[in-house]
Structure formats: structure tokens, C-alpha cells
Coordinates of N, CA and C in Angstrom, one line a residue:
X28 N 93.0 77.3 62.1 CA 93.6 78.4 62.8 C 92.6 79.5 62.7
X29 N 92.4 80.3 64.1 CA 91.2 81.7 64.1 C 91.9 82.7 63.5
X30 N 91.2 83.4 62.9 CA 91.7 85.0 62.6 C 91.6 85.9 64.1
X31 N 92.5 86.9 64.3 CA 92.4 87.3 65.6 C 91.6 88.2 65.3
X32 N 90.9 88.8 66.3 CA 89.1 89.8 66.3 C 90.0 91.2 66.7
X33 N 89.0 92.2 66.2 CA 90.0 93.6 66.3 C 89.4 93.7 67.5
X34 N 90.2 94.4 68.4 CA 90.2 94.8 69.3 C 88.4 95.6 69.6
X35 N 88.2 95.1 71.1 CA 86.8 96.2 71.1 C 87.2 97.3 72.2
X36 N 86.5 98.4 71.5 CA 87.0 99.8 71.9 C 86.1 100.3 72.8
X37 N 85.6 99.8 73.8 CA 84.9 100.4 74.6 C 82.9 99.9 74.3
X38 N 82.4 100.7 75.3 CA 80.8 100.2 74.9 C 80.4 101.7 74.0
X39 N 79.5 100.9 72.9 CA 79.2 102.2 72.0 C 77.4 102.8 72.9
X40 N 76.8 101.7 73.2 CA 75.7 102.3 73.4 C 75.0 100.7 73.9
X41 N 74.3 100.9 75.3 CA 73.3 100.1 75.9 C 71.7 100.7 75.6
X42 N 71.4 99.3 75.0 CA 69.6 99.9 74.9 C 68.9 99.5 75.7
X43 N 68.1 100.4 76.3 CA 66.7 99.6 77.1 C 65.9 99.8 76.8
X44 N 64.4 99.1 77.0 CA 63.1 99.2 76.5 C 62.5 99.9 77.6
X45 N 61.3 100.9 76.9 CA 60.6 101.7 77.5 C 59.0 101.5 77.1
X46 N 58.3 101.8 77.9 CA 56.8 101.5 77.5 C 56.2 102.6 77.5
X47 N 56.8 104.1 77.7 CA 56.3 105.3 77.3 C 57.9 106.4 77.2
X48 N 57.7 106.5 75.5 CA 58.9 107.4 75.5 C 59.5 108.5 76.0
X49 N 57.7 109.6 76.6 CA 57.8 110.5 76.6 C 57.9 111.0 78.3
X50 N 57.7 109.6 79.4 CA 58.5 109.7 80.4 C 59.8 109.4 80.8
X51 N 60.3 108.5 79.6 CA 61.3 108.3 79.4 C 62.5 109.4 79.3
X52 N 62.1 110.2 78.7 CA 62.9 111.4 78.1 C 63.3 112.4 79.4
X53 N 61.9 112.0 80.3 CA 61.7 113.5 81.6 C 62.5 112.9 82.4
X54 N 62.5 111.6 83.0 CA 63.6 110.7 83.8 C 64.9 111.2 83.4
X55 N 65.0 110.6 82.3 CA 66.9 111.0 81.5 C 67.4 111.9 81.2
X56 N 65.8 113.0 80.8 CA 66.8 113.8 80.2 C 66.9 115.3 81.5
X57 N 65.9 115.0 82.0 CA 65.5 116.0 83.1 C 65.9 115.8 84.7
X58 N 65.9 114.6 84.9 CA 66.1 114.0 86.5 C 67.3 113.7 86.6
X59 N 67.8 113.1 85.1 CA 69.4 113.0 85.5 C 70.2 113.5 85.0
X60 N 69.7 114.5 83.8 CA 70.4 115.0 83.3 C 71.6 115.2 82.3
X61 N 70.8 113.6 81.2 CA 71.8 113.4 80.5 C 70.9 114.2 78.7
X62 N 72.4 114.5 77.7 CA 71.9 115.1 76.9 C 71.3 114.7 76.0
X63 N 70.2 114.5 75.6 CA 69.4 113.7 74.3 C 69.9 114.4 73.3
X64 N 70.9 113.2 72.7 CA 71.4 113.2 71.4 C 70.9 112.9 69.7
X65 N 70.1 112.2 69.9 CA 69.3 111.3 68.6 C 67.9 111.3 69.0
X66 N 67.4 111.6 67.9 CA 65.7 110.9 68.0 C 65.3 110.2 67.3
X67 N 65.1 109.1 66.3 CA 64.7 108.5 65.4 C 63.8 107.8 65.9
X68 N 62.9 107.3 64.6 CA 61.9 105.8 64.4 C 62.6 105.1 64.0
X69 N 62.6 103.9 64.3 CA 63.0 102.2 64.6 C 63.4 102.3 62.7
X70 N 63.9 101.7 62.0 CA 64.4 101.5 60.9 C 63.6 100.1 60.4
X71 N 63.5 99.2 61.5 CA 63.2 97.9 61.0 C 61.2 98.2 61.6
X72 N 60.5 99.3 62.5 CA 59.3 99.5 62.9 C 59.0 101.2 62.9
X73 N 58.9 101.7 62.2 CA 58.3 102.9 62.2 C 57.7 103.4 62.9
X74 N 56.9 102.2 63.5 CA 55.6 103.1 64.5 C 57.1 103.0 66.2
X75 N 58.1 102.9 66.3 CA 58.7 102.6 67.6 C 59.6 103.3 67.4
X76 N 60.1 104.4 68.6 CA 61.0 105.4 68.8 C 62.2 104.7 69.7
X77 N 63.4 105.0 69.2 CA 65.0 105.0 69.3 C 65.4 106.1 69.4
X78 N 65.7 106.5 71.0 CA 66.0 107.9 71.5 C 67.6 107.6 72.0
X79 N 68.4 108.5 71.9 CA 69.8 108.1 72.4 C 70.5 109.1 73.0
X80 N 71.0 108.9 74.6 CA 71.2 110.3 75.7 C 72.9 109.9 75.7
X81 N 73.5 110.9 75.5 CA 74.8 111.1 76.0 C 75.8 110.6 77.2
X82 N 75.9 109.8 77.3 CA 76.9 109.6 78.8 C 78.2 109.5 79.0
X83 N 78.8 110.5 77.8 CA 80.3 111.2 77.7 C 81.2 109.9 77.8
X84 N 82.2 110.2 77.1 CA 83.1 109.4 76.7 C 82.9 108.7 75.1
X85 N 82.1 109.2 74.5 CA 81.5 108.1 73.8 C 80.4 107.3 73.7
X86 N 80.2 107.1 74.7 CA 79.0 105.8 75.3 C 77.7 106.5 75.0
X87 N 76.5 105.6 74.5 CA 75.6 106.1 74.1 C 74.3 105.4 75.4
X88 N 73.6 106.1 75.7 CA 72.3 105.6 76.1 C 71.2 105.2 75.4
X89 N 70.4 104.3 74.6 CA 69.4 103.6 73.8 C 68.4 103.5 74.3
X90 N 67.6 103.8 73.9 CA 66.0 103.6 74.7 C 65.2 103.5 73.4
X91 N 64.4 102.1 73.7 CA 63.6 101.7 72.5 C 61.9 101.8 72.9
X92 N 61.3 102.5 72.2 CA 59.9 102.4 72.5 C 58.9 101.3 72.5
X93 N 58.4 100.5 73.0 CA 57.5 99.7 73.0 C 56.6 99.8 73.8
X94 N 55.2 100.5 73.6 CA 54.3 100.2 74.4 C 53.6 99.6 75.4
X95 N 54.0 98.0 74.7 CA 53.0 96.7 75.7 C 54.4 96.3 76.1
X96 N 55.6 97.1 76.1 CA 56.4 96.2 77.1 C 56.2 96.3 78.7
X97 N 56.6 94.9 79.0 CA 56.5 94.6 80.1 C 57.2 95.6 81.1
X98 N 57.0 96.2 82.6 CA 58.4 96.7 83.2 C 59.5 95.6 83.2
X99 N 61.0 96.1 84.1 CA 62.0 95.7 83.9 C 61.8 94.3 84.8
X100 N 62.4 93.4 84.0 CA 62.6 91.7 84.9 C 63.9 91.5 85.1
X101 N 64.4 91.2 86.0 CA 65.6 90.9 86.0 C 65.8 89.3 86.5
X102 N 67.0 88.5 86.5 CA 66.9 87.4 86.5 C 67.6 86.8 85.1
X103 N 68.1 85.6 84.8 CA 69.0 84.6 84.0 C 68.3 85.4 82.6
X104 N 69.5 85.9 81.8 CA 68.8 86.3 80.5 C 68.5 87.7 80.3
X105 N 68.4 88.1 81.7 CA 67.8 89.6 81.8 C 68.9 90.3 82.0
X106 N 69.3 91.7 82.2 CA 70.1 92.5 82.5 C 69.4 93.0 84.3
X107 N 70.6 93.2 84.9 CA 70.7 93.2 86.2 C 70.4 95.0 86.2
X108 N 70.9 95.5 85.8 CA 71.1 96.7 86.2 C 72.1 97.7 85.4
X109 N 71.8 99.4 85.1 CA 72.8 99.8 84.8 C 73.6 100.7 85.5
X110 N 74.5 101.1 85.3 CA 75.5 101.5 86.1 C 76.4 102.7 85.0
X111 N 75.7 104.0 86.2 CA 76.8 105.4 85.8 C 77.5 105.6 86.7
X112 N 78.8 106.6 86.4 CA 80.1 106.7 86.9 C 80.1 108.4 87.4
X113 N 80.4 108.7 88.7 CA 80.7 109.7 88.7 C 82.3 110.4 89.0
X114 N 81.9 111.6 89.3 CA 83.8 111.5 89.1 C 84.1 111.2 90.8
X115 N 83.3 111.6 92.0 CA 83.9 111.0 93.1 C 83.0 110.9 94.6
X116 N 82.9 110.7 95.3 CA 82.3 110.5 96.5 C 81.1 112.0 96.9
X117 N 81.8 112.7 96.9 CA 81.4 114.2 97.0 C 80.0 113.7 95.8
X118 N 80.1 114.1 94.7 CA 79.2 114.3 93.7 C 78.8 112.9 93.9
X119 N 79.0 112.1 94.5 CA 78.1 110.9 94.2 C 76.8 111.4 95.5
X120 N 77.2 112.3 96.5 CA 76.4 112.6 97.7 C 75.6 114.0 97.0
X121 N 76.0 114.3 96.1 CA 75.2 115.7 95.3 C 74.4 115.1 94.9
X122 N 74.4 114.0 93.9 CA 73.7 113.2 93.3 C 72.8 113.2 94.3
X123 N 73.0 112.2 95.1 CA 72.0 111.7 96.0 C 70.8 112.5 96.1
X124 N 71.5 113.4 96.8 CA 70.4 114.5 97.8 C 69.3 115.5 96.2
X125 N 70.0 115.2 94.9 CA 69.6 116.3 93.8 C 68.4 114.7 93.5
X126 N 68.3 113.9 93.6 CA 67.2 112.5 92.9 C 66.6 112.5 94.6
X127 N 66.6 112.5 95.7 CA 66.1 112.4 96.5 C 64.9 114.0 96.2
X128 N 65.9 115.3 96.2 CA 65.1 116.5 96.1 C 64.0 116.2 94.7
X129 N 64.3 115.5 93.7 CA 63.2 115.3 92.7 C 61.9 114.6 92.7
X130 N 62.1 113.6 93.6 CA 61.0 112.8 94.3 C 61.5 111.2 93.8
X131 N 62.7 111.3 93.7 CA 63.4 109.6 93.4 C 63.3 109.0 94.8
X132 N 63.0 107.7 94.0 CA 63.3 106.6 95.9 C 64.9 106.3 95.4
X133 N 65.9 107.4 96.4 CA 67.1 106.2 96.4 C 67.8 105.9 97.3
X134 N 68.6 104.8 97.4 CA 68.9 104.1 98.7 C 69.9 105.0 99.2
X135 N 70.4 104.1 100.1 CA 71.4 105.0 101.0 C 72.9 104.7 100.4
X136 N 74.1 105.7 100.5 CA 75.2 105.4 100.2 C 76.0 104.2 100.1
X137 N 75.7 102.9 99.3 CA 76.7 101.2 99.6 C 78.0 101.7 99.6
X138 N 78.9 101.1 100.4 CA 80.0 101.0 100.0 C 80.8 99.9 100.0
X139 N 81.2 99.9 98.4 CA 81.8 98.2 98.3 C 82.5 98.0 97.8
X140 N 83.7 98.2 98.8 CA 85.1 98.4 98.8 C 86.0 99.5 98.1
X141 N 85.9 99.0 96.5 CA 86.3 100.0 95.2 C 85.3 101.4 94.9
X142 N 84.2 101.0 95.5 CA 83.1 101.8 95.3 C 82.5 102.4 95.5
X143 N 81.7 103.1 95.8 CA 80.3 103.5 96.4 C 79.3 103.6 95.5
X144 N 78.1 103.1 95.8 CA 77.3 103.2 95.0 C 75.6 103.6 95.8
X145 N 74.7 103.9 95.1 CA 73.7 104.4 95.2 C 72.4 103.7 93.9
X146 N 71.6 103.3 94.5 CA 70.2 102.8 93.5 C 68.9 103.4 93.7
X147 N 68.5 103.6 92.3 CA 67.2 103.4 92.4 C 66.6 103.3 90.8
X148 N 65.3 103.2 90.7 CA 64.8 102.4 89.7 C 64.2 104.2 88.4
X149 N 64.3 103.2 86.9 CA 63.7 104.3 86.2 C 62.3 104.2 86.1
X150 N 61.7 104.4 85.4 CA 60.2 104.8 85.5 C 59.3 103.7 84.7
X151 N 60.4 102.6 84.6 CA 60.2 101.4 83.7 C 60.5 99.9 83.9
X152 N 61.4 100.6 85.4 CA 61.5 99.5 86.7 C 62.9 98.9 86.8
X153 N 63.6 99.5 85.6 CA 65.1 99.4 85.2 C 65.9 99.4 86.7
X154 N 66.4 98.6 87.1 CA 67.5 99.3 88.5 C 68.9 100.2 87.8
X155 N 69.0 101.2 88.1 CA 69.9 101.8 87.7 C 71.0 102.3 89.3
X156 N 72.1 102.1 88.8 CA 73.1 102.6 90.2 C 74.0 103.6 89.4
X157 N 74.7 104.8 90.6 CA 75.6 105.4 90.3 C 76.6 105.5 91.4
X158 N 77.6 105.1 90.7 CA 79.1 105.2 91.3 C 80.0 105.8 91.4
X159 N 80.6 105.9 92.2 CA 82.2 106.8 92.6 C 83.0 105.5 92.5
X160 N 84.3 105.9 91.5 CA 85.3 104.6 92.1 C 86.1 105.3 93.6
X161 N 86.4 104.5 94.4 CA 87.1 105.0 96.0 C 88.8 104.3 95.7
X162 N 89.1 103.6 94.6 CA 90.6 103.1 95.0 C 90.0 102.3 93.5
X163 N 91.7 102.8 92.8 CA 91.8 101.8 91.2 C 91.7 100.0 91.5
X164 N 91.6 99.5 90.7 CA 91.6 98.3 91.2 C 92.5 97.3 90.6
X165 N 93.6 96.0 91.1 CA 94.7 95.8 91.4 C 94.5 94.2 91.1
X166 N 95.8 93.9 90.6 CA 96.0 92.3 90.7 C 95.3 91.7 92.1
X167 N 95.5 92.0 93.3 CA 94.8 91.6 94.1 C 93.3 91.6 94.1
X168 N 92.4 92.7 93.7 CA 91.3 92.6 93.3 C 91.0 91.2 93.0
X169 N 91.9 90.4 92.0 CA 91.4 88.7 91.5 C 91.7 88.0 92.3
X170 N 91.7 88.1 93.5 CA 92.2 87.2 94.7 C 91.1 87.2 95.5
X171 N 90.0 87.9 95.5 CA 88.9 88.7 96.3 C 87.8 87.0 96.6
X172 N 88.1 86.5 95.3 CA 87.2 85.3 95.8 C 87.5 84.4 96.0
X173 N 87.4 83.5 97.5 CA 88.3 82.4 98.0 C 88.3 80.8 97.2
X174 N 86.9 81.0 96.5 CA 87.0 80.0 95.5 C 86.6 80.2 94.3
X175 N 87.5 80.6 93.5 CA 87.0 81.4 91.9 C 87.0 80.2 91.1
X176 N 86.4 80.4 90.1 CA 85.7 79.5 89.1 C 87.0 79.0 88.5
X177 N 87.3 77.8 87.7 CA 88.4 77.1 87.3 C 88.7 77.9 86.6
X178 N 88.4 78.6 85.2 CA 89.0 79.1 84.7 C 89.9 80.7 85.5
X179 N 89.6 81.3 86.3 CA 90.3 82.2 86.7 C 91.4 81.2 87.8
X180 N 91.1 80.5 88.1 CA 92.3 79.7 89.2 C 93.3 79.9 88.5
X181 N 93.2 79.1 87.1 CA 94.2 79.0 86.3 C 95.0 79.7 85.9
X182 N 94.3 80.9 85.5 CA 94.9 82.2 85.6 C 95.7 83.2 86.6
X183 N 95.0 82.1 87.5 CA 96.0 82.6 89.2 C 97.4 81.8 89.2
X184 N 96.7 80.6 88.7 CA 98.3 79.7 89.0 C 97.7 78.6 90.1
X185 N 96.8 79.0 90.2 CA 95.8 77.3 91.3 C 95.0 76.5 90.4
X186 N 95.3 75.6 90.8 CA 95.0 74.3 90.7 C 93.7 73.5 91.2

């Protein structure tokens, strides 16, 4: 018999790797405006900085120093992309035009379905998007794909 797992309360904090801290900081902390909360040296490396930016609610931003890291790879294994929340359509178009005015490459408004979203890359090759939700999303939402993987059929009730 399993012991049941306590419940998880949300994300505490996403780390990415950076290969220079201190553009790191001018991106996050200055282009987008998030609040740098923590500074420390690595616990387990000394010579490597663990910087951590605010992204309200709790949620922490992580950024780990490593010099000879590679930029961002994405692909099986990798992380795809991160993803901030705004409160709606409007400020997702402030947004835009305030990273366009700074000299960011970002794309044009997507809109996909629940969402709108907006990308463009950190200074470490990261893809980073920001979103407006446009409509909560619904038991029908799980119906969205005409052939879902066995395990969610099941959960549908197909077979």
C-alpha cells in the first residue's frame, strides 16, 4: 500500500542557467522588471551565483551562474520555454510595445484560443512568453484533442 504525497502547493521557483550574471540581472531586473530578491553563491560551488527575481504569488525566478554554459537548447530533456502571466490583453499590448521600445525582438500578438501570447528570447537564448488568459478554461478544454493519449481517453470515458 502507498502512503498518499502531501499535496503540492504551487511552483516555488524555476531555475535557469546563465553564462553571464550580470546581463542577466539587466534583462530581469531592468527590461522586465522583475524584483531581485536573493543574491547568493551556489552552497554546493562558491565561485557560481544563485540570483532569485520575484514573480508574485510566491513563485520565485532562479538563475544559476555558469560561465561556459552553453546558450539555451531546447528539444527532449530540455525545457521549452518560460512562461509569465499578465493580468490581461491590454497590458499584454503594454508589454509588447515597453520590450519592443527597449530594443527586444518580440513577435507579434499569438492568439491561442485561452490565450494570447507574445515571445521572445533572454540574453541566454532562453524562449521566454508572456500571456493574458482570454477565457478560464473548462471541462471541454479536455475534448480539444481529437485523439488524446489512452490515458486521458479514459478519463474521458473512451475507449
Amino acid at each position: 500500500m502507498s502512503q498518499m504525497l502531501p499535496a503540492l502547493r504551487g511552483i516555488h521557483h524555476v531555475a535557469l542557467i546563465t553564462a553571464n550574471m550580470q546581463r542577466a540581472v539587466r534583462f530581469y531586473g531592468e527590461v522586465l522588471a522583475l524584483p531581485l530578491v536573493r543574491a547568493q553563491r551556489d552552497p554546493s560551488d562558491p565561485d557560481a551565483r544563485n540570483y532569485y527575481f520575484d514573480l508574485g504569488g510566491g513563485a520565485l525566478l532562479a538563475l544559476f551562474e555558469y560561465a561556459e554554459a552553453p546558450g539555451a537548447v531546447g528539444g527532449v530533456g530540455g525545457m521549452h520555454h518560460l512562461s509569465f502571466q499578465v493580468a490581461g490583453v491590454a497590458a499584454l499590448t503594454e508589454m509588447r510595445a515597453a520590450l519592443h521600445a527597449r530594443g527586444v525582438a518580440v513577435s507579434e500578438i499569438a492568439d491561442q484560443d485561452f490565450i494570447q501570447s507574445i515571445y521572445f528570447r533572454d540574453p541566454d537564448g532562453t524562449m521566454i512568453e508572456i500571456c493574458a488568459p482570454t477565457r478560464p478554461l473548462g471541462p471541454d478544454d479536455l475534448r480539444a484533442d481529437p485523439d488524446p493519449v489512452p490515458a486521458l481517453a479514459e478519463q474521458l470515458g473512451r475507449k
